Short mmCIF file of C-alpha atoms and ligand atoms in Angstrom, two decimals:
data_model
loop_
_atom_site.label_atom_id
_atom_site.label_comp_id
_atom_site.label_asym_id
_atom_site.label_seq_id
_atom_site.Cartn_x
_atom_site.Cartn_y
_atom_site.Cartn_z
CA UNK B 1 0.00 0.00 0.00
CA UNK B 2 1.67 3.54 -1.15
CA UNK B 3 2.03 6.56 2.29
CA UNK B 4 -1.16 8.49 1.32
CA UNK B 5 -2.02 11.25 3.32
CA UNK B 6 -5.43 11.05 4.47
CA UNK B 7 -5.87 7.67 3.88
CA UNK B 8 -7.93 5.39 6.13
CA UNK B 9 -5.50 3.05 7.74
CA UNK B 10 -6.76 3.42 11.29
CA UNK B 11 -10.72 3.35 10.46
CA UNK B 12 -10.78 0.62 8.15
CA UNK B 13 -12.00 -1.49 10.77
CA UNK B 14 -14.68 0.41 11.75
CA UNK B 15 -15.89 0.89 8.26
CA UNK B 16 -15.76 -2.69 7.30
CA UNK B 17 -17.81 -3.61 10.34
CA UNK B 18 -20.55 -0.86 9.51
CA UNK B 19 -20.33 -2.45 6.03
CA UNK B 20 -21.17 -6.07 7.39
CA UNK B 21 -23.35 -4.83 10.09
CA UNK B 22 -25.42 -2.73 7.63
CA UNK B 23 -26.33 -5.81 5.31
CA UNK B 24 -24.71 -4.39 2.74
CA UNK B 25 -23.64 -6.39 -0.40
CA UNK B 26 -23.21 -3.58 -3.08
CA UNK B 27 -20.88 -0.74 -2.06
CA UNK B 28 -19.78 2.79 -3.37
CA UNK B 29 -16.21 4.14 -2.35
CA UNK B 30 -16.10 7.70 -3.14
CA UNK B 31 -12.97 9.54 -3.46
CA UNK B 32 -11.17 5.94 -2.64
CA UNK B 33 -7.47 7.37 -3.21
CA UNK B 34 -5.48 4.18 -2.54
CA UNK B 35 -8.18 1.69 -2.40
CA UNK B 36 -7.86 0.48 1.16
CA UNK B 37 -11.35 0.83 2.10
CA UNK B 38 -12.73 -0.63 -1.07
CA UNK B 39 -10.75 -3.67 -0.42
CA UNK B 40 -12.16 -3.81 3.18
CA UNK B 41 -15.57 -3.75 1.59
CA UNK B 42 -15.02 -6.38 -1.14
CA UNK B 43 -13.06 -8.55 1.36
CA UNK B 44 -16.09 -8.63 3.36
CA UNK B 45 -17.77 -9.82 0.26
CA UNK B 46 -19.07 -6.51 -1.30
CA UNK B 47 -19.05 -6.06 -4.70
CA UNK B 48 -17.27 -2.49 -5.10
CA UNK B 49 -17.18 0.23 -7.13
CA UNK B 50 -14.73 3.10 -6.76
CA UNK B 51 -14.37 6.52 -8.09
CA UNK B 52 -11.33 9.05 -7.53
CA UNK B 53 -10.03 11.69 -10.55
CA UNK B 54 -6.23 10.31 -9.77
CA UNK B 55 -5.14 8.16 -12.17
CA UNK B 56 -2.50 6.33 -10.66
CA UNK B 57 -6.12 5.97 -7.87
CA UNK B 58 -7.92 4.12 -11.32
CA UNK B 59 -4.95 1.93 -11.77
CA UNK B 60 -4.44 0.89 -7.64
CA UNK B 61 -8.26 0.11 -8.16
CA UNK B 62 -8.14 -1.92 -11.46
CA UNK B 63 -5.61 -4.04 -9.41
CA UNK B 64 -7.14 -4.56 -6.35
CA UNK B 65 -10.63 -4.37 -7.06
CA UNK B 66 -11.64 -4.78 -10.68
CA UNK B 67 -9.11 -7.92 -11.00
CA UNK B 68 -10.49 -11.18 -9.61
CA UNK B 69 -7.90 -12.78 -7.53
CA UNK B 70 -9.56 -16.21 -7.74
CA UNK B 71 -9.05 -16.33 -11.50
CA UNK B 72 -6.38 -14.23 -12.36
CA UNK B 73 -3.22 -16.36 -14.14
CA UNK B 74 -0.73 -16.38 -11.32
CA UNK B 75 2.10 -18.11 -13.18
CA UNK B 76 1.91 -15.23 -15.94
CA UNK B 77 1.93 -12.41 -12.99
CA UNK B 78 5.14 -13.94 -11.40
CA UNK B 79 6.78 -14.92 -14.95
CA UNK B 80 6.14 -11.17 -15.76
CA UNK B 81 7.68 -9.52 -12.50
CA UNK B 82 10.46 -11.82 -12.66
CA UNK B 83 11.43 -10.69 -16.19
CA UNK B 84 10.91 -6.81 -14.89
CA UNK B 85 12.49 -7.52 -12.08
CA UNK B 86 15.45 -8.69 -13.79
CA UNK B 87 15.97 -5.72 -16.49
CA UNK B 88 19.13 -3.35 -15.89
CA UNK B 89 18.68 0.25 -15.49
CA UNK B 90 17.95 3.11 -18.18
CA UNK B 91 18.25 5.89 -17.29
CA UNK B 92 15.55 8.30 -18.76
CA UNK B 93 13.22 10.88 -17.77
CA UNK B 94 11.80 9.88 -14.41
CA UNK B 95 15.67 9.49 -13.38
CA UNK B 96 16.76 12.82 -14.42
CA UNK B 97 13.57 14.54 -13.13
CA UNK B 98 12.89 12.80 -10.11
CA UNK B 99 16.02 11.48 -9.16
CA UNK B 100 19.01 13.96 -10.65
CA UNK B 101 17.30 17.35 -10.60
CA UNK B 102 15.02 16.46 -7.29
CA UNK B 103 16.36 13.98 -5.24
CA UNK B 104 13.10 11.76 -4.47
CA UNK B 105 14.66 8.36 -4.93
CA UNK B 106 18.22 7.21 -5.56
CA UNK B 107 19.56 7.31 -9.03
CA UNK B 108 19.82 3.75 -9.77
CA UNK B 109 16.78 2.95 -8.56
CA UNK B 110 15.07 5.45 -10.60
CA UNK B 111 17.15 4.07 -13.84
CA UNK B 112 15.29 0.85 -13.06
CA UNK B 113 11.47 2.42 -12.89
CA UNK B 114 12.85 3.93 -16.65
CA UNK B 115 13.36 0.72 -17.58
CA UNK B 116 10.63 -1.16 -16.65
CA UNK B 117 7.79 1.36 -16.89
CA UNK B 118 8.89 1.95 -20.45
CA UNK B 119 8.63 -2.59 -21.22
CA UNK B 120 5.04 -2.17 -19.70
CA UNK B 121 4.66 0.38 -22.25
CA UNK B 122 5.71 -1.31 -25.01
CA UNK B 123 4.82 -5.13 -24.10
CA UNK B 124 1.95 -4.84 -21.30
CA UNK B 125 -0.57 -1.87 -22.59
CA UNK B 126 -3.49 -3.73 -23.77
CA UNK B 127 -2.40 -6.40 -21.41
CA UNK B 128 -4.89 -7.89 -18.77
CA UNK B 129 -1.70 -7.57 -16.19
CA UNK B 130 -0.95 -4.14 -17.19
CA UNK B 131 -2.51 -2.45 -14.46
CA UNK B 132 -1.58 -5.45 -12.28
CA UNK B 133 2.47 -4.93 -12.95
CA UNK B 134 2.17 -0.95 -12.63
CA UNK B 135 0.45 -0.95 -8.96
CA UNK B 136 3.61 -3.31 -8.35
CA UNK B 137 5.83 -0.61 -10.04
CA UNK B 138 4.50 2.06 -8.02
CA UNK B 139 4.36 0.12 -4.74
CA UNK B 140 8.15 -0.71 -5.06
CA UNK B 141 8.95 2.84 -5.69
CA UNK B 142 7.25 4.10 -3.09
CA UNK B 143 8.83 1.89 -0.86
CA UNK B 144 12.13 3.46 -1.86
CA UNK B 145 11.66 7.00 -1.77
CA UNK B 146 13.00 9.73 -0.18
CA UNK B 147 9.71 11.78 1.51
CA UNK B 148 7.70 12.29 4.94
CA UNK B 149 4.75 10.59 2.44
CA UNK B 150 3.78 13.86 -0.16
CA UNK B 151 5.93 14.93 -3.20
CA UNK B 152 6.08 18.05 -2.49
CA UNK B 153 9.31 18.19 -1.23
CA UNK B 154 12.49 15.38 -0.74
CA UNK B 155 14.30 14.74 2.54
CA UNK B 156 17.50 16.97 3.16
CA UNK B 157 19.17 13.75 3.87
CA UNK B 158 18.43 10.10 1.84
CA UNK B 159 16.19 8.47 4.00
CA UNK B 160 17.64 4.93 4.52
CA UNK B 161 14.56 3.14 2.67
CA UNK B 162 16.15 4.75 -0.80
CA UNK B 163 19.34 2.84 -0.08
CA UNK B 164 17.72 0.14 -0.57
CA UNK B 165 16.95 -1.93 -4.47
CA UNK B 166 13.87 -1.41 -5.87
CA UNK B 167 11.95 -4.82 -5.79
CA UNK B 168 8.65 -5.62 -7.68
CA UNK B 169 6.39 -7.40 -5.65
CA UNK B 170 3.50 -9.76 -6.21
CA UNK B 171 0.06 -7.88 -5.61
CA UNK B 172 -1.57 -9.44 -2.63
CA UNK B 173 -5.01 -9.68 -5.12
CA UNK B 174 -8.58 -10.29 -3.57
CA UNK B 175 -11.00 -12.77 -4.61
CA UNK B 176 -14.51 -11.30 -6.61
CA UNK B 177 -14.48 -8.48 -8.88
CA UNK B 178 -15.71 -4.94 -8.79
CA UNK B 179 -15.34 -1.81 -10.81
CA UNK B 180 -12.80 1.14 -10.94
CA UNK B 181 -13.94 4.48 -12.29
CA UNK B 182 -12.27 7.77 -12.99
CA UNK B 183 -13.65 11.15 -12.78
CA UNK B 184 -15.29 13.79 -10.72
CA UNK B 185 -17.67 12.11 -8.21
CA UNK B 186 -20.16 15.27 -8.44
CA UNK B 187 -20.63 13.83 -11.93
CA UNK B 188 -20.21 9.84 -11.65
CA UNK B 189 -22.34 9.34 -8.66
CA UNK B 190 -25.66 10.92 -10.85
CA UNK B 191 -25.16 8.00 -13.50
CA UNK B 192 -24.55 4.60 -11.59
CA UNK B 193 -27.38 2.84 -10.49
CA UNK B 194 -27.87 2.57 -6.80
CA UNK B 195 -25.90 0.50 -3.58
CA UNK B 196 -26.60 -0.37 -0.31
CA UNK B 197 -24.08 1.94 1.29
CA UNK B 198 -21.74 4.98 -0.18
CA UNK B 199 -18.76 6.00 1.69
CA UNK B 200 -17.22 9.27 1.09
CA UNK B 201 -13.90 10.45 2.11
CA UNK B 202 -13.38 13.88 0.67
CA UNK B 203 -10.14 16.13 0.43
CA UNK B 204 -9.97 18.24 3.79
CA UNK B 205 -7.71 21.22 2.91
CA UNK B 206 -6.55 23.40 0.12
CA UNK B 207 -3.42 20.97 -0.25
CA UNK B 208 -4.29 18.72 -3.94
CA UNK B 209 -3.34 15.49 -4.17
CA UNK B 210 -2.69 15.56 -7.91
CA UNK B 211 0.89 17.76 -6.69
CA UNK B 212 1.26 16.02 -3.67
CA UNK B 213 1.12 12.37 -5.98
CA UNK B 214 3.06 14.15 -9.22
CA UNK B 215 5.31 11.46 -9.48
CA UNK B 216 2.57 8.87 -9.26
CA UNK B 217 0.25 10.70 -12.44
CA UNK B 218 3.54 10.95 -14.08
CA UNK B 219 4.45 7.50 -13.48
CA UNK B 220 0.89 6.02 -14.48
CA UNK B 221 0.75 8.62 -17.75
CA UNK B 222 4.41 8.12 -18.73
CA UNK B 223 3.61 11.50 -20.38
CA UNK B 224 6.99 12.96 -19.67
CA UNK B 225 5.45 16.61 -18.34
CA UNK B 226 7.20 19.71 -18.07
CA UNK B 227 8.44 19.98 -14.71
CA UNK B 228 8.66 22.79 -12.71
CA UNK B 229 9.84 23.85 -9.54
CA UNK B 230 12.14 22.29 -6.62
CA UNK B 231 10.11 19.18 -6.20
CA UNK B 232 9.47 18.99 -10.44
CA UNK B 233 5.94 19.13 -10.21
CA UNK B 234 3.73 18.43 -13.36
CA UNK B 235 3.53 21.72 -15.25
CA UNK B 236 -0.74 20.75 -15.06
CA UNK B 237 -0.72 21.08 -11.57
CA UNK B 238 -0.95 24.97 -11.95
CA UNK B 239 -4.63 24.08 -14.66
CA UNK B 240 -7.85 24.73 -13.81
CA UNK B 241 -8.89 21.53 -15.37
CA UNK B 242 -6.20 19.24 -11.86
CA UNK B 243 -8.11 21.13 -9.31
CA UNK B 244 -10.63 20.24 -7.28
CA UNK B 245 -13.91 22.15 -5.77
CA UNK B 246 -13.25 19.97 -2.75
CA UNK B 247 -9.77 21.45 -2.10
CA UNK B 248 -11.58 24.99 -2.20
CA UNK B 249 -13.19 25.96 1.14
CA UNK B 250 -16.12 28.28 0.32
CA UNK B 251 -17.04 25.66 -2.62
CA UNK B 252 -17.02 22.43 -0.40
CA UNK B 253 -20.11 22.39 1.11
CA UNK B 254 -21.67 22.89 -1.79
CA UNK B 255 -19.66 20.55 -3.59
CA UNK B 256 -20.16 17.73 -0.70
CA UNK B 257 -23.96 18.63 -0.81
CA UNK B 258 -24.45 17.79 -4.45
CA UNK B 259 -22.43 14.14 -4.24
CA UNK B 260 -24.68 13.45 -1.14
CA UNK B 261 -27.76 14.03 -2.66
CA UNK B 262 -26.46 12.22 -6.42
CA UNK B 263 -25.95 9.27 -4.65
CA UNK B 264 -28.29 6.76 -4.42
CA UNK B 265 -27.75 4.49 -1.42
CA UNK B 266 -29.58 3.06 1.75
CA UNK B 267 -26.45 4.12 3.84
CA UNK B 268 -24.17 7.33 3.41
CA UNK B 269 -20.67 6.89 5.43
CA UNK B 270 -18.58 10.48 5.77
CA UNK B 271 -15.28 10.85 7.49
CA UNK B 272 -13.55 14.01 8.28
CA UNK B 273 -10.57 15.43 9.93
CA UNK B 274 -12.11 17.82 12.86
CA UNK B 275 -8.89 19.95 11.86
CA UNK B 276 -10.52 20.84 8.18
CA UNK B 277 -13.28 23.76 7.00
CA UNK B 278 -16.24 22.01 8.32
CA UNK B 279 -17.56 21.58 11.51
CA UNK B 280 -19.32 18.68 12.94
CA UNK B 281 -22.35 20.57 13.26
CA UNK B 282 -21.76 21.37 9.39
CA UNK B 283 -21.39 17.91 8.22
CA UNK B 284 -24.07 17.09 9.88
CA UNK B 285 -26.57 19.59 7.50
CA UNK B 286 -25.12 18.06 4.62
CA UNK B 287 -26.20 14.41 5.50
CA UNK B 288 -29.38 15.65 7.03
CA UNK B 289 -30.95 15.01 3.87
CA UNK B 290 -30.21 11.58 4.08
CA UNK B 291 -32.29 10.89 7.28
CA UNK B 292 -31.12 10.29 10.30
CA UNK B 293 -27.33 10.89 11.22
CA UNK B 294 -25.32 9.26 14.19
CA UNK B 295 -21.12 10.76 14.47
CA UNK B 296 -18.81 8.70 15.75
CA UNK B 297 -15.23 10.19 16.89
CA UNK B 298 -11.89 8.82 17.06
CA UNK B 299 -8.90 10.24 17.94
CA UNK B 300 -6.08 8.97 15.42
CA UNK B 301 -2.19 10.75 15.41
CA UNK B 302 -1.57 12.59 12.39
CA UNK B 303 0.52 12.41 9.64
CA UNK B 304 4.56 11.94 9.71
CA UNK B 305 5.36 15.22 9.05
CA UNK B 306 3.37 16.97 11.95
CA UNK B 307 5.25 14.00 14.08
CA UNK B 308 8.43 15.24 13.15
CA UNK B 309 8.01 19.24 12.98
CA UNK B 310 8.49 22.11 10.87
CA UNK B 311 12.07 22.58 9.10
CA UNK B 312 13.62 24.87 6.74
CA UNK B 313 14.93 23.76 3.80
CA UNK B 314 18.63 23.56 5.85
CA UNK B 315 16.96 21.18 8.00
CA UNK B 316 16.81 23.51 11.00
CA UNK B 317 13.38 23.54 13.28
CA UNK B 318 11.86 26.54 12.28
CA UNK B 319 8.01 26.14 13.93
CA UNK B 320 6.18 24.43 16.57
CA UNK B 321 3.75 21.50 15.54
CA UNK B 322 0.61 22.46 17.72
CA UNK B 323 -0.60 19.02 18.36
CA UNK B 324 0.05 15.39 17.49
CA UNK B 325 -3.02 13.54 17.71
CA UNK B 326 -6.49 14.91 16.07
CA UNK B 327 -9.83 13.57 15.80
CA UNK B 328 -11.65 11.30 12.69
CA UNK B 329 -15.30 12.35 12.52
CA UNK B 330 -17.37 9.62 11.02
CA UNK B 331 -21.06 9.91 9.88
CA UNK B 332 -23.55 7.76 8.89
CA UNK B 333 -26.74 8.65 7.62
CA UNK B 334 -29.27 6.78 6.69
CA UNK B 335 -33.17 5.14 8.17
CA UNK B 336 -32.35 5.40 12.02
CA UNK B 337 -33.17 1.97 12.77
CA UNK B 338 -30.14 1.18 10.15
CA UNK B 339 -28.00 3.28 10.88
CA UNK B 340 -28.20 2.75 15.07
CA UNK B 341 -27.82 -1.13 14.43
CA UNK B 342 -24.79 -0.63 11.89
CA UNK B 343 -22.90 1.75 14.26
CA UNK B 344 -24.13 0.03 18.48
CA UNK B 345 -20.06 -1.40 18.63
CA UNK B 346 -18.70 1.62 17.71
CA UNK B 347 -21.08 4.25 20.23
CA UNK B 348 -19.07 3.83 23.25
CA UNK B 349 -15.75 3.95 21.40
CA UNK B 350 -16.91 7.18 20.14
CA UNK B 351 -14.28 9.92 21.19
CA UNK B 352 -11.84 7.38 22.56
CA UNK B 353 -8.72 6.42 21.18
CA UNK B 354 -8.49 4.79 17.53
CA UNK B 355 -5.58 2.39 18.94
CA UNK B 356 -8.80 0.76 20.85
CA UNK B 357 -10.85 0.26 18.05
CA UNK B 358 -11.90 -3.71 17.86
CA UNK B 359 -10.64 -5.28 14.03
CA UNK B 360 -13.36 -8.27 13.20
C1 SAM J 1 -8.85 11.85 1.72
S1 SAM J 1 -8.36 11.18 0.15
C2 SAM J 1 -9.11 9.59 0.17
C3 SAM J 1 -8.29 8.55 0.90
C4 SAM J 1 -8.83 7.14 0.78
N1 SAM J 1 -10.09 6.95 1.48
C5 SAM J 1 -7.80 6.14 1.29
O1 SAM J 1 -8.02 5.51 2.36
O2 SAM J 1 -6.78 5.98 0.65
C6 SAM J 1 -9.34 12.08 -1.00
C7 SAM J 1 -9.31 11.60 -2.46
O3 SAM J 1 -10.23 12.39 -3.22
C8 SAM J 1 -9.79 12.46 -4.56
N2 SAM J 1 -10.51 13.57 -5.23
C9 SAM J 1 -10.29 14.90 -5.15
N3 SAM J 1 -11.23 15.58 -5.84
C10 SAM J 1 -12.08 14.66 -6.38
C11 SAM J 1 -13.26 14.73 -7.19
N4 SAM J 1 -13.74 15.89 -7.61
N5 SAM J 1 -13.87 13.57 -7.54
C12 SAM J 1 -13.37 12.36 -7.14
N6 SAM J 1 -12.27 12.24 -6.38
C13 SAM J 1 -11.61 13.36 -5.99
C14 SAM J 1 -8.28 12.62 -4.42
O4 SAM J 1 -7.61 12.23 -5.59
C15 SAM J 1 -7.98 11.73 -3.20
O5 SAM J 1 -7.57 10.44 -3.60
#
């Protein structure tokens, strides 16, 4: 699994056991970023569909959720990493971009993504295991690189992870299939026909996660992008047309109010960072026309680089991290009966720690 900011680790549990609580057997995962929850859902025998605009977001979900890992030719998958796994560095673009003129991963290693994206290119495209041998790509890379978890910026000094050789792994595929969309969920959620339970898990600041993932849209496109700036982001990122009205503060109520409403589900899930633009109180009058609402509350610690402070770009402690832990709002909305039955484990845990929160 790629370091995603905002992504779901902690909660997972929690939202799989609403899933299975709920009844639920066909499930939505909005804004579903690296997948994790949409595997949650379709290892508890959902079938899933996913939306996010990322791209490298489609192809994590073509792996893990579109590709059935009951039928899916495992002696191809492992002939086919072997052979990657075996080809000798290249250097092209994504070395001198990413790993000469930023330092996000170590040179050699990044001669070796050269090498192999560009075989998938050539040999894999229209290939079933195309999207299969990518998410392995990108998963090795990330495991490799040189960042508190965002590409907006390198470490001063290598973390020791980049020291490391970059190793293509076997995707750890789940049985059943789903479906993996890409696009802007105001739009998708209006056309698909309706589940038992939508999850949503918007963006909660002005910070976009097409710059912060650069390297992964570049990596996934293999479009070769002017870059620009110290961290050689995609010369897109500064388009209308990569930004998002859920990154923009006075547009994401709105924004959130029109998805909720699209959607057509029994159950609405909707976590949020009590840090971002909306308040509890707020959320709430988004779901309210969904029916009843019950919040649940967890404290989780944030990301790496609040744990380890602010720094200047010499590495010295410049500013004072205000706080290390923050709370997860959760909302479910929904008929009340529904709703109370999915979430009775999870009422006392409310506003207690995350590390307590029971895993089925
Ligand atoms: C908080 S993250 C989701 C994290 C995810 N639940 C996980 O556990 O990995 C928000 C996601 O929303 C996506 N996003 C931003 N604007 C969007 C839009 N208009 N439509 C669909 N997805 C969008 C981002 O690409 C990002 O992956």
């Amino acid at each position: 699994m790629i370091k995603y900011i905002g992504s779901k680790r902690r909660l997972v549990p929690v939202l799989g056991e609403i899933l299975e609580r709920s009844g639920a057997r066909t499930a939505l995962d909005v804004f579903t970023g690296t997948t994790r929850v949409a595997q949650e859902f379709k290892r508890r025998g959902a079938h899933v569909t996913t939306i996010d605009t990322a791209t490298y977001s489609e192809i994590l979900a073509r792996c893990y959720i579109e590709a059935d890992g009951d039928t899916v030719h495992s002696e191809d998958l492992t002939a086919a990493l072997a052979e990657l796994n075996a080809l000798p560095g290249e250097a092209g673009y994504f070395t001198e971009t990413f790993c000469e003129k930023a330092r996000f991963f170590q040179p050699r290693n990044g001669a070796r993504v050269d090498a192999i994206r560009n075989v998938l290119e050539r040999d894999y495209r229209d290939s079933w295991l195309f999207p299969l041998l990518l998410t392995s790509l990108m998963e090795a890379a990330d495991r490799v690189d040189s960042t508190t978890g965002v590409q907006m910026a390198y470490l001063k000094q290598w973390a020791p992870r980049a020291n490391k050789p970059l190793e293509l792994r076997l995707p750890e595929l789940l049985p059943g299939t789903g479906r993996a969309l890409r696009g802007d969920a105001r739009q998708l959620v209006k056309s698909l026909e309706p589940v038992d339970l939508a999850y949503l898990d918007p963006p909660y600041n002005q910070h976009r996660y097409f710059t912060n993932y650069h390297i992964w849209e570049t990596l996934v496109r293999w479009d070769a992008p002017e870059p620009y700036g110290i961290a050689q982001k995609r010369s897109d990122a500064r388009s209308p047309e990569t930004s998002s009205p859920f990154n923009r503060k006075r547009e994401l109520a709105a924004a959130l109010g029109e998805v909720v409403h699209d959607v057509k589900a029994r159950l609405v899930m909707l976590s949020y960072n009590n840090e971002a633009w909306l308040s509890a109180d707020e959320l709430r009058a988004v779901l309210k026309p969904r029916g009843f609402v019950q919040t649940l509350a967890f404290d989780s610690k944030r990301y790496v680089g609040a744990q380890i402070g602010v720094h200047d770009p010499s590495g010295k402690k410049v500013g004072q991290v205000s706080h290390l832990r923050n709370l997860e709002l959760l909302l479910v909305a929904g008929e009340r009966e529904q709703v109370e039955h999915a979430c009775r484990p999870f009422e006392a845990l409310a506003s207690t720690s995350m590390d307590a929160a029971p895993s089925s």
